[in-house]
C-alpha atoms as one frame of an Amber mdcrd trajectory, in Angstrom:
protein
  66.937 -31.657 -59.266  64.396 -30.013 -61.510  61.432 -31.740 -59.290  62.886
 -30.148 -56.144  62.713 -26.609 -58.603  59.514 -27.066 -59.892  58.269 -28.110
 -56.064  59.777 -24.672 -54.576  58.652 -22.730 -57.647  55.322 -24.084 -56.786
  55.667 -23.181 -52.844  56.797 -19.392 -54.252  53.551 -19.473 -56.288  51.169
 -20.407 -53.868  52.903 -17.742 -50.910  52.569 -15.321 -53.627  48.926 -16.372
 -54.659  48.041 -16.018 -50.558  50.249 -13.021 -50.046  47.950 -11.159 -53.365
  44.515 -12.344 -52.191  45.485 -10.961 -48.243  46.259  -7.930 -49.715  43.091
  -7.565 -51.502  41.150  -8.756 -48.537  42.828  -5.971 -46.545  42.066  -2.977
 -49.449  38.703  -4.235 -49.177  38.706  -3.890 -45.331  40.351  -0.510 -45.846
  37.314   0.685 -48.695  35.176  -0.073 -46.117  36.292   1.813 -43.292  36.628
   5.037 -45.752  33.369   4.449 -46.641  32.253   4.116 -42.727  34.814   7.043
 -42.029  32.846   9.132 -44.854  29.604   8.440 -43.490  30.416   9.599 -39.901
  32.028  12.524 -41.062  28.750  13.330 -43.009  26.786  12.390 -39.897  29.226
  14.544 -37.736  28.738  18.096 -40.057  24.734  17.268 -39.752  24.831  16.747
 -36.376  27.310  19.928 -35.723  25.373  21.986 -37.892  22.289  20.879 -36.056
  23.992  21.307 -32.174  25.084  24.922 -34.013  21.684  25.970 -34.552  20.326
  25.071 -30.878  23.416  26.337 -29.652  22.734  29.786 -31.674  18.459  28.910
 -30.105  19.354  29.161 -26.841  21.706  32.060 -26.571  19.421  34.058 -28.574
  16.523  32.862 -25.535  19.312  33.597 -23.342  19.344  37.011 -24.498  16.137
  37.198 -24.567  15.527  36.652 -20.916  19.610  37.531 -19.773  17.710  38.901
 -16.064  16.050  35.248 -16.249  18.520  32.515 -14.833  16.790  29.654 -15.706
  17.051  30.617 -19.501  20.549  30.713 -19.276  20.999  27.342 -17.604  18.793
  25.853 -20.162  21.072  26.842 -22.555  24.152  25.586 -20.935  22.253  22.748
 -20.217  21.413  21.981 -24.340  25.338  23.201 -25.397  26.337  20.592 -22.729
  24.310  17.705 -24.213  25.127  18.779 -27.502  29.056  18.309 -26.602  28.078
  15.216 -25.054  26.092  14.289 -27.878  29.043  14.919 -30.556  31.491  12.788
 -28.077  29.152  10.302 -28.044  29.200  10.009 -32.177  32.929  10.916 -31.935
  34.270   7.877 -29.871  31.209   5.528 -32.479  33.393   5.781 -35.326  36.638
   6.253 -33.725  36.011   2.412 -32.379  34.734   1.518 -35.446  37.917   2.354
 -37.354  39.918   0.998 -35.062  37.930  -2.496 -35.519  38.524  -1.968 -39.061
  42.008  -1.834 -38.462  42.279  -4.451 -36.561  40.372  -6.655 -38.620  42.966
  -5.893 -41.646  46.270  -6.572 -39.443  44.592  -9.877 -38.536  43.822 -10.658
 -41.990  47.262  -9.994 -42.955  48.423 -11.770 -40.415  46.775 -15.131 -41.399
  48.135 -14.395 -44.656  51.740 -14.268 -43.712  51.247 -17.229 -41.559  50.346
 -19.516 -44.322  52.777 -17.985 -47.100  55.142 -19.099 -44.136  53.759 -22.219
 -43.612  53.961 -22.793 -47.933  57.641 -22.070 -47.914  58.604 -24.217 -45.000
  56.947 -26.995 -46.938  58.547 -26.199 -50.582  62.177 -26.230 -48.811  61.488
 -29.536 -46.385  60.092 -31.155 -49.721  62.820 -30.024 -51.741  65.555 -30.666
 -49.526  63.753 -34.721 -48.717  64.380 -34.589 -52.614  67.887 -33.492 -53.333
  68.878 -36.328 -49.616  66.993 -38.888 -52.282  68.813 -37.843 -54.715  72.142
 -37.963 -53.037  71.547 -41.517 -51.789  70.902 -42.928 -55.221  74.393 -41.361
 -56.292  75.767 -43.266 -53.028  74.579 -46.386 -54.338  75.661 -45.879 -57.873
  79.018 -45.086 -56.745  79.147 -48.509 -54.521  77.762 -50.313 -57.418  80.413
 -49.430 -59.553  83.460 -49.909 -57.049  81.930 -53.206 -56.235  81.689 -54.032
 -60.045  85.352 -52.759 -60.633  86.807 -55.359 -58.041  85.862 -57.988 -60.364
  86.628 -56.843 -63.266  90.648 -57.788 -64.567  93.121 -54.913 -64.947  93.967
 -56.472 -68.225  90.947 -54.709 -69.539  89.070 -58.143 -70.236
């Protein structure tokens, strides 16, 4: 009946209310991790242009000095820390994202779950209606046989 409609239209509503608001949770996740993603990057070109520069320090000491070993390994030595230094930043914001992410897909996850949990509901409710429904015709239908046995053919 209409009540079982309005009921389900009502479920639809509220899965699509949930469904809307865990997609703007997730954009907001997703904002935020460009915004983190940004910032690294920015932190990364600083921190290559800086490793550049020390890099470019120590060959030109290198050169300097070429007939001096230890020069040279002191250079190595900074270019490796600088690599090491870069990773370091590197695998920082690649776990970050990857939080990020996950963060989202649980989010969106939770939503699904209850827009899942709304519809079961709706139909369960609307099918307990239209059983109601059905069972009032049942007895309506008895009623009427039972009425017709006493009533006379002759219409009286």
């Amino acid at each position: 009946g209409h009540i079982a409609k309005a009921a389900k239209k009502a479920a639809v509503t509220a899965a699509h209310l949930a469904r809307v608001e865990a997609e703007r949770e997730a954009k907001a996740i997703r904002l935020e991790a460009k915004a983190i993603r940004q910032a690294n990057h920015q932190e990364r070109v600083l921190e290559l242009q800086a490793n550049k520069a020390i890099v470019k320090q120590a060959r030109k000491e290198a050169n300097i000095a070429s007939q001096n070993q230890t020069a040279k390994s002191v250079a190595h030595h900074e270019r490796m820390q600088a690599k090491s230094e870069k990773r370091a930043v590197n695998k920082e914001a690649h776990d970050e994202r990857q939080q990020v992410m996950k963060d989202a897909k649980k989010a969106k996850k939770a939503a699904n779950k209850a827009a899942h949990k709304e519809r079961l509901t709706a139909e369960f409710e609307a099918k307990q209606e239209r059983m109601q429904e059905a069972k009032v015709e049942r007895q309506k239908v008895r009623r009427l046989k039972h009425e017709m046995r006493f009533t006379t053919k002759g219409g009286e």
